[in-house]
Short mmCIF file of C-alpha atoms and ligand atoms in Angstrom, two decimals:
data_model
loop_
_atom_site.label_atom_id
_atom_site.label_comp_id
_atom_site.label_asym_id
_atom_site.label_seq_id
_atom_site.Cartn_x
_atom_site.Cartn_y
_atom_site.Cartn_z
CA MET A 1 -0.38 -0.02 0.45
CA LYS A 2 1.10 3.16 -0.58
CA LYS A 3 2.07 5.56 1.81
CA ALA A 4 1.94 9.30 2.33
CA LYS A 5 5.56 11.52 3.56
CA ILE A 6 4.82 15.79 4.31
CA ALA A 7 7.43 16.35 2.40
CA GLY A 8 6.99 20.73 2.42
CA ILE A 9 5.81 22.28 5.15
CA GLY A 10 6.27 26.32 5.91
CA PHE A 11 4.36 28.71 8.21
CA ASN A 12 3.54 32.92 8.20
CA VAL A 13 3.06 34.75 10.56
CA PRO A 14 1.78 38.74 10.79
CA ASP A 15 4.65 41.81 11.84
CA ASN A 16 2.22 42.91 13.86
CA VAL A 17 2.77 41.96 16.93
CA VAL A 18 -0.01 42.68 20.06
CA SER A 19 1.13 42.20 23.49
CA ASN A 20 -0.48 42.07 26.72
CA HIS A 21 0.65 45.16 28.00
CA ASP A 22 -1.62 46.51 24.63
CA LEU A 23 -4.66 44.37 24.81
CA GLU A 24 -5.40 46.32 28.05
CA GLU A 25 -5.61 49.19 26.47
CA MET A 26 -8.43 48.14 24.84
CA MET A 27 -10.18 44.48 26.91
CA ASP A 28 -10.51 45.08 30.19
CA THR A 29 -7.20 42.71 31.21
CA THR A 30 -4.23 42.40 32.50
CA ASP A 31 -0.43 40.81 31.43
CA GLU A 32 -1.06 38.90 34.15
CA TRP A 33 -4.07 37.55 33.68
CA ILE A 34 -2.96 36.71 30.29
CA ARG A 35 0.15 35.24 31.05
CA THR A 36 -1.07 32.50 34.27
CA ARG A 37 -4.11 32.15 33.34
CA SER A 38 -3.31 30.97 29.17
CA GLY A 39 0.75 30.96 29.84
CA ILE A 40 -0.17 33.72 26.54
CA GLU A 41 2.64 36.76 26.04
CA GLU A 42 2.21 38.21 22.55
CA ARG A 43 -0.04 37.49 19.36
CA ARG A 44 0.19 38.69 16.73
CA TRP A 45 -2.76 40.10 14.40
CA VAL A 46 -3.03 41.88 10.99
CA GLU A 47 -3.05 45.31 9.58
CA PRO A 48 -6.57 46.55 8.71
CA GLY A 49 -6.38 45.28 4.55
CA THR A 50 -5.04 42.19 4.90
CA ALA A 51 -7.11 38.64 4.42
CA ASN A 52 -6.89 35.44 5.55
CA SER A 53 -5.85 34.42 1.70
CA ASP A 54 -2.95 37.86 2.13
CA LEU A 55 -1.14 35.71 5.21
CA ALA A 56 -1.48 31.39 3.69
CA ILE A 57 0.36 32.87 0.92
CA PRO A 58 3.37 33.46 1.74
CA ALA A 59 3.43 29.94 3.87
CA CYS A 60 1.93 27.51 0.92
CA ILE A 61 5.42 29.16 -1.06
CA LYS A 62 7.53 28.18 1.62
CA ALA A 63 5.79 24.75 1.91
CA ILE A 64 5.79 24.23 -2.30
CA LYS A 65 9.38 24.93 -2.16
CA ASN A 66 10.50 23.36 0.51
CA ALA A 67 9.23 20.11 -1.36
CA ASN A 68 11.55 21.24 -3.78
CA ILE A 69 7.98 21.17 -6.13
CA SER A 70 5.61 23.64 -8.39
CA VAL A 71 2.79 24.81 -8.32
CA ASP A 72 2.13 23.67 -11.22
CA ASP A 73 3.15 19.54 -9.60
CA ILE A 74 -0.37 20.43 -7.84
CA ASP A 75 -3.00 18.19 -7.74
CA ALA A 76 -5.14 19.32 -4.69
CA ILE A 77 -5.93 22.27 -2.64
CA VAL A 78 -7.83 21.38 0.47
CA VAL A 79 -8.06 25.19 3.43
CA GLY A 80 -9.28 24.93 6.78
CA THR A 81 -10.23 27.65 8.85
CA VAL A 82 -12.97 29.32 10.01
CA SER A 83 -12.57 33.19 9.15
CA SER A 84 -12.53 33.07 5.17
CA ASP A 85 -11.88 35.08 3.60
CA TYR A 86 -15.49 35.09 1.92
CA ASN A 87 -18.83 34.32 3.92
CA PHE A 88 -18.09 31.49 0.03
CA PRO A 89 -16.65 30.33 -1.30
CA GLY A 90 -13.61 28.69 0.33
CA MET A 91 -10.20 29.68 0.84
CA ALA A 92 -8.66 27.05 -1.49
CA PRO A 93 -9.74 29.13 -4.84
CA ILE A 94 -8.83 32.12 -3.76
CA ILE A 95 -5.08 30.70 -2.82
CA GLN A 96 -4.97 27.78 -6.54
CA GLN A 97 -6.34 31.61 -8.28
CA LYS A 98 -3.32 33.59 -6.12
CA LEU A 99 -0.59 31.32 -6.44
CA GLY A 100 -1.49 31.08 -10.61
CA ILE A 101 -2.39 28.11 -10.56
CA SER A 102 -4.01 26.85 -14.30
CA LYS A 103 -5.29 23.87 -13.69
CA HIS A 104 -8.57 22.79 -13.03
CA VAL A 105 -7.49 20.91 -9.62
CA PRO A 106 -9.53 20.31 -6.49
CA ALA A 107 -10.16 23.46 -4.29
CA TYR A 108 -12.04 23.00 -1.08
CA ASP A 109 -11.94 23.56 2.39
CA ILE A 110 -12.86 22.49 6.18
CA SER A 111 -14.42 23.49 9.14
CA ALA A 112 -13.42 21.97 12.16
CA ALA A 113 -11.79 24.20 14.31
CA CYS A 114 -9.30 24.08 16.00
CA SER A 115 -8.91 20.08 15.47
CA ALA A 116 -8.75 21.10 11.76
CA PHE A 117 -4.91 20.82 9.94
CA ILE A 118 -5.76 16.63 11.56
CA TYR A 119 -8.62 16.62 9.71
CA LEU A 120 -6.71 17.81 7.19
CA LEU A 121 -3.83 15.18 7.68
CA GLU A 122 -6.83 12.37 6.97
CA ILE A 123 -8.13 13.37 4.44
CA GLY A 124 -4.30 13.84 2.07
CA ASP A 125 -3.51 11.30 3.03
CA GLN A 126 -6.08 9.52 2.12
CA TYR A 127 -6.17 10.89 -1.22
CA ILE A 128 -2.32 9.87 -1.78
CA LYS A 129 -3.27 5.77 -0.44
CA SER A 130 -5.54 6.36 -3.12
CA GLY A 131 -3.55 6.91 -5.78
CA LYS A 132 -5.37 9.43 -6.45
CA TYR A 133 -3.12 12.73 -5.87
CA LYS A 134 0.10 13.06 -5.74
CA ASN A 135 1.04 16.28 -4.99
CA ILE A 136 -1.40 18.08 -1.89
CA LEU A 137 -1.84 21.12 -1.25
CA LEU A 138 -2.78 21.69 2.91
CA VAL A 139 -3.35 24.78 4.32
CA GLY A 140 -4.42 25.13 8.38
CA SER A 141 -4.45 29.46 8.20
CA ASP A 142 -6.53 31.71 10.31
CA VAL A 143 -7.09 35.48 11.11
CA MET A 144 -8.94 35.00 14.69
CA SER A 145 -8.14 39.15 14.96
CA THR A 146 -10.40 39.87 12.13
CA ILE A 147 -13.32 38.14 14.34
CA ILE A 148 -12.87 38.67 18.33
CA GLU A 149 -13.89 42.18 19.64
CA ARG A 150 -11.16 44.68 20.90
CA THR A 151 -13.55 45.89 23.20
CA PRO A 152 -13.85 45.00 27.28
CA GLU A 153 -16.70 42.97 27.21
CA GLY A 154 -14.83 40.70 24.14
CA ARG A 155 -12.18 40.05 27.20
CA ALA A 156 -13.05 36.27 27.73
CA THR A 157 -12.02 35.29 23.70
CA GLY A 158 -10.59 38.07 22.51
CA VAL A 159 -7.41 38.00 24.28
CA LEU A 160 -6.17 34.28 23.41
CA PHE A 161 -6.42 35.01 20.15
CA GLY A 162 -3.79 35.29 17.22
CA ASP A 163 -3.54 35.26 13.29
CA GLY A 164 -0.80 32.51 11.52
CA ALA A 165 -0.76 29.58 8.62
CA GLY A 166 0.71 27.05 8.09
CA ALA A 167 1.07 25.15 4.80
CA VAL A 168 2.00 20.88 4.09
CA ILE A 169 3.22 19.35 0.67
CA LEU A 170 2.15 16.23 0.76
CA GLN A 171 3.66 13.17 -1.09
CA GLU A 172 4.28 9.61 -1.69
CA SER A 173 6.87 8.52 0.74
CA ASN A 174 9.34 6.31 -1.58
CA ASP A 175 11.33 5.78 2.68
CA ASP A 176 10.78 5.23 6.07
CA SER A 177 8.85 8.54 6.68
CA CYS A 178 5.61 8.59 6.65
CA ILE A 179 1.83 9.26 8.25
CA LEU A 180 1.45 6.09 10.84
CA SER A 181 -2.04 6.74 11.30
CA THR A 182 -4.64 9.72 11.97
CA HIS A 183 -7.79 9.40 13.87
CA LEU A 184 -10.46 11.76 14.41
CA PHE A 185 -13.33 12.44 16.91
CA ALA A 186 -16.65 14.24 17.46
CA ASP A 187 -18.98 15.12 19.93
CA GLY A 188 -22.23 17.90 18.93
CA SER A 189 -22.69 18.16 22.36
CA GLY A 190 -20.09 20.70 22.44
CA VAL A 191 -21.18 22.39 19.76
CA GLU A 192 -22.85 25.38 22.60
CA HIS A 193 -19.83 25.43 24.09
CA LEU A 194 -17.37 27.03 22.18
CA GLY A 195 -18.78 28.70 18.33
CA ALA A 196 -19.90 31.47 16.97
CA LYS A 197 -23.20 31.70 14.99
CA ALA A 198 -23.87 34.48 12.54
CA PRO A 199 -23.44 34.35 10.09
CA GLY A 200 -25.36 31.32 9.46
CA SER A 201 -29.39 29.82 8.08
CA PHE A 202 -29.46 29.25 12.50
CA PHE A 203 -31.00 32.37 11.82
CA ASN A 204 -33.46 32.65 9.33
CA PRO A 205 -34.76 34.17 7.16
CA LEU A 206 -32.20 36.39 7.42
CA ARG A 207 -28.41 34.30 8.25
CA ILE A 208 -27.24 38.37 10.19
CA ASP A 209 -28.99 41.66 10.34
CA GLU A 210 -29.08 44.33 13.19
CA GLN A 211 -30.73 42.70 15.90
CA ILE A 212 -27.35 39.90 16.04
CA VAL A 213 -24.82 41.64 15.67
CA ALA A 214 -26.43 44.49 18.79
CA GLU A 215 -26.84 40.92 20.80
CA ARG A 216 -23.09 40.09 19.88
CA HIS A 217 -24.25 35.89 17.75
CA HIS A 218 -21.22 36.83 15.61
CA LEU A 219 -18.58 37.45 17.55
CA PRO A 220 -16.59 33.70 19.51
CA THR A 221 -17.99 31.87 22.86
CA GLN A 222 -16.67 30.07 24.38
CA ASN A 223 -17.71 28.45 27.77
CA GLY A 224 -13.80 28.54 29.00
CA ARG A 225 -13.72 25.45 31.82
CA GLU A 226 -16.58 23.56 30.43
CA VAL A 227 -13.77 22.85 26.80
CA PHE A 228 -11.07 23.18 29.26
CA LYS A 229 -11.97 19.84 31.07
CA ASN A 230 -12.80 18.52 27.40
CA ALA A 231 -9.59 19.38 25.87
CA VAL A 232 -7.69 17.48 28.61
CA LYS A 233 -9.24 14.54 29.05
CA ARG A 234 -9.56 14.12 24.52
CA MET A 235 -6.28 14.67 23.66
CA PRO A 236 -4.60 12.08 26.04
CA GLU A 237 -7.27 9.69 24.62
CA ALA A 238 -6.23 10.55 21.32
CA ILE A 239 -2.80 10.11 21.68
CA ASN A 240 -3.13 6.75 23.46
CA PHE A 241 -5.55 5.81 20.57
CA ALA A 242 -2.64 6.20 18.09
CA LEU A 243 -0.05 4.49 20.94
CA GLU A 244 -2.70 1.65 20.92
CA LYS A 245 -2.91 1.62 17.38
CA ASN A 246 0.75 1.62 16.51
CA ASN A 247 2.34 -0.51 18.86
CA LEU A 248 4.25 2.21 20.35
CA SER A 249 4.67 3.27 23.89
CA ILE A 250 4.84 6.99 24.96
CA ASP A 251 9.30 6.53 24.57
CA ASP A 252 9.00 6.36 21.35
CA ILE A 253 7.77 9.27 20.80
CA LYS A 254 10.25 12.13 20.45
CA LEU A 255 7.90 14.89 20.64
CA VAL A 256 4.44 15.94 20.96
CA VAL A 257 2.73 18.75 18.62
CA ALA A 258 -0.08 19.25 21.10
CA HIS A 259 -2.65 22.12 20.06
CA GLN A 260 -2.14 25.92 21.34
CA ALA A 261 -4.65 27.04 23.04
CA ASN A 262 -3.25 27.25 26.64
CA LYS A 263 -0.12 26.09 28.21
CA ARG A 264 -2.20 24.88 31.60
CA ILE A 265 -3.92 22.41 28.81
CA LEU A 266 -0.21 21.33 27.79
CA GLU A 267 1.14 20.76 30.96
CA ALA A 268 -2.22 19.24 31.56
CA CYS A 269 -1.98 17.20 29.33
CA ALA A 270 1.81 16.04 29.59
CA GLN A 271 1.31 15.63 33.21
CA ARG A 272 -1.23 12.62 32.02
CA MET A 273 0.37 11.00 29.48
CA ASN A 274 3.82 10.24 31.89
CA LEU A 275 5.23 12.60 29.39
CA PRO A 276 8.11 14.69 30.41
CA SER A 277 7.32 18.08 29.75
CA GLU A 278 10.19 18.61 27.09
CA LYS A 279 8.44 16.34 24.94
CA MET A 280 5.41 18.37 25.00
CA PHE A 281 5.98 21.92 22.65
CA VAL A 282 5.20 24.93 23.49
CA ASN A 283 4.97 28.00 21.38
CA ILE A 284 1.79 29.72 22.44
CA GLN A 285 3.39 32.30 24.58
CA LYS A 286 4.47 33.94 20.77
CA TYR A 287 1.29 33.55 18.80
CA GLY A 288 -1.80 32.65 21.24
CA ASN A 289 -4.22 30.14 19.58
CA THR A 290 -3.94 30.34 15.91
CA THR A 291 -6.56 28.30 15.29
CA ALA A 292 -6.47 25.93 12.85
CA ALA A 293 -2.68 27.47 12.91
CA THR A 294 -1.44 25.90 15.44
CA ILE A 295 -0.46 22.66 14.72
CA PRO A 296 1.28 23.63 11.18
CA ILE A 297 4.06 26.91 13.24
CA ALA A 298 4.52 24.45 15.93
CA MET A 299 6.14 21.87 13.56
CA CYS A 300 7.81 24.37 11.59
CA GLU A 301 9.76 25.22 14.07
CA ALA A 302 10.24 22.75 16.44
CA LEU A 303 12.33 21.14 13.49
CA GLU A 304 14.10 24.70 13.32
CA GLN A 305 14.92 23.73 17.05
CA GLY A 306 15.71 20.27 15.83
CA LYS A 307 13.00 19.09 18.29
CA PHE A 308 12.86 16.35 16.11
CA SER A 309 14.86 15.22 13.09
CA LYS A 310 14.14 12.31 9.51
CA GLY A 311 13.05 9.11 11.53
CA ASP A 312 11.70 10.62 14.54
CA ILE A 313 7.85 9.95 16.01
CA ILE A 314 6.60 12.69 16.11
CA MET A 315 2.37 13.12 17.75
CA LEU A 316 0.40 15.25 17.19
CA THR A 317 -3.29 16.31 18.64
CA ALA A 318 -6.01 19.20 17.98
CA PHE A 319 -9.20 19.18 20.25
CA GLY A 320 -11.58 22.76 19.50
CA ALA A 321 -15.32 23.36 18.57
CA GLY A 322 -17.39 20.98 17.81
CA TYR A 323 -16.57 19.87 19.56
CA THR A 324 -13.81 17.90 17.55
CA TRP A 325 -10.67 16.41 18.77
CA ALA A 326 -7.81 13.85 17.12
CA SER A 327 -4.67 12.80 16.69
CA ALA A 328 -1.84 11.54 14.36
CA ALA A 329 1.24 8.90 14.62
CA ILE A 330 4.28 10.38 11.90
CA ARG A 331 7.81 8.84 11.30
CA TRP A 332 9.34 12.21 10.14
O1 LIG B 1 -9.14 26.40 21.18
C1 LIG B 1 -10.09 25.94 21.22
C2 LIG B 1 -10.61 25.63 22.36
N1 LIG B 1 -10.21 26.25 23.26
C3 LIG B 1 -9.39 26.54 24.83
O2 LIG B 1 -9.13 25.00 24.46
C4 LIG B 1 -9.82 26.59 25.83
C5 LIG B 1 -10.22 25.94 26.95
N2 LIG B 1 -10.62 27.47 27.78
C6 LIG B 1 -9.00 28.02 29.19
O3 LIG B 1 -8.40 28.10 28.33
C7 LIG B 1 -9.72 29.27 30.10
O4 LIG B 1 -10.79 28.22 30.51
C8 LIG B 1 -8.89 30.42 29.37
C9 LIG B 1 -8.35 30.68 29.61
C10 LIG B 1 -10.42 30.49 28.42
C11 LIG B 1 -10.53 31.37 31.33
O5 LIG B 1 -9.87 31.12 32.14
P1 LIG B 1 -10.16 30.47 33.43
O6 LIG B 1 -9.33 29.73 33.95
O7 LIG B 1 -10.94 28.64 33.00
O8 LIG B 1 -11.11 31.70 33.91
P2 LIG B 1 -12.46 31.84 34.10
O9 LIG B 1 -13.24 32.23 32.71
O10 LIG B 1 -13.33 31.29 34.54
O11 LIG B 1 -12.49 33.05 34.18
C12 LIG B 1 -11.75 33.72 35.63
C13 LIG B 1 -12.27 35.42 35.74
C14 LIG B 1 -14.01 35.59 35.02
O12 LIG B 1 -13.58 36.23 37.01
P3 LIG B 1 -15.19 35.99 38.13
O13 LIG B 1 -16.05 35.92 37.18
O14 LIG B 1 -14.36 35.38 38.69
O15 LIG B 1 -14.97 37.36 38.20
C15 LIG B 1 -13.70 36.52 34.44
O16 LIG B 1 -14.75 37.33 33.84
O17 LIG B 1 -11.51 36.01 34.52
C16 LIG B 1 -12.12 36.21 35.10
N3 LIG B 1 -11.37 37.12 32.37
C17 LIG B 1 -11.08 37.98 32.85
N4 LIG B 1 -9.86 38.94 33.60
C18 LIG B 1 -9.06 39.49 32.73
C19 LIG B 1 -11.98 36.52 32.04
N5 LIG B 1 -11.48 36.86 31.36
C20 LIG B 1 -10.40 37.95 31.58
C21 LIG B 1 -9.83 38.15 30.90
N6 LIG B 1 -8.94 39.23 31.63
N7 LIG B 1 -9.27 38.83 29.45
#
């Protein structure tokens, strides 16, 4: 059977650094609250006029170069995001156009919030295994700064999010490097605990109007404690599931790259898995929660820092709105 590997990877974040102290000015919060509750010190926010696809394109170009292919080699584009350029169409056709891909390759988006990147990985893995496509561009990109409210009323979610983009190229592997397995999960009973409802057909006959905005349904809300409790349970469960499927133990894992939503969540997960803290990669202090982009950004930085290299086994895991959660085992 064919196996898929990550042949290229790249990320991009905006230049504009927003510190916790900057947020103190707009959100009735404190640096101390943000650091102690989440571990975040700063995040990047795009400047007005920058759309999600603008942020994503440099990440895509880096991944394409890193894979040593050209844009014309790409056979399919799949994007994970909750902050697309438009309500519709999706962002993938926009990326196709901005990259100058003239072939009519499939290009579509999926919506799996913070778990999106591992959902993408499973989709791409299946395409490669079946032999349907040879080079697949997967993009996790979000401009959460365009969704949050920069006021005291928005502080509960506003301080947590940042903007970022990550991309990978999947190809067939001819050696031991491969995606060993992916595991996706969901539990719709979590729908009410995290999300932004408008614009949406729930509000039929109008997806959005003044009243919907006045009632703040277009802004993200989360039941932080409930989400926290579920995240620290589900991510270790998903990793243990992947370990068992691959007949591995936690000692075989070089690094865990988990969705960066809260440093305390990462610490609690490491503790539950008996994972030494240095094997849990953390970069939330620099970028905050970039939703679909946290995992490719973290993987890219960890690789640059020499935290894993060819032949090492790494584990990815994520938890987010839906609820959705996931894990992936990769031999680099
Ligand atoms: O990526 C998707 C998945 N998301 C997550 O995994 C996030 C999971 N949840 C969390 O990370 C944490 O629950 C939060 C960081 C969101 C919040 O931490 P917490 O320790 O659960 O705080 P809390 O929501 O229970 O709020 C505690 C207090 C409240 O005040 P009272 O009621 O105790 O007086 C809030 O009003 O902190 C207050 N508060 C703030 N204070 C200063 C909430 N947001 C802020 C803020 N600055 N930004």
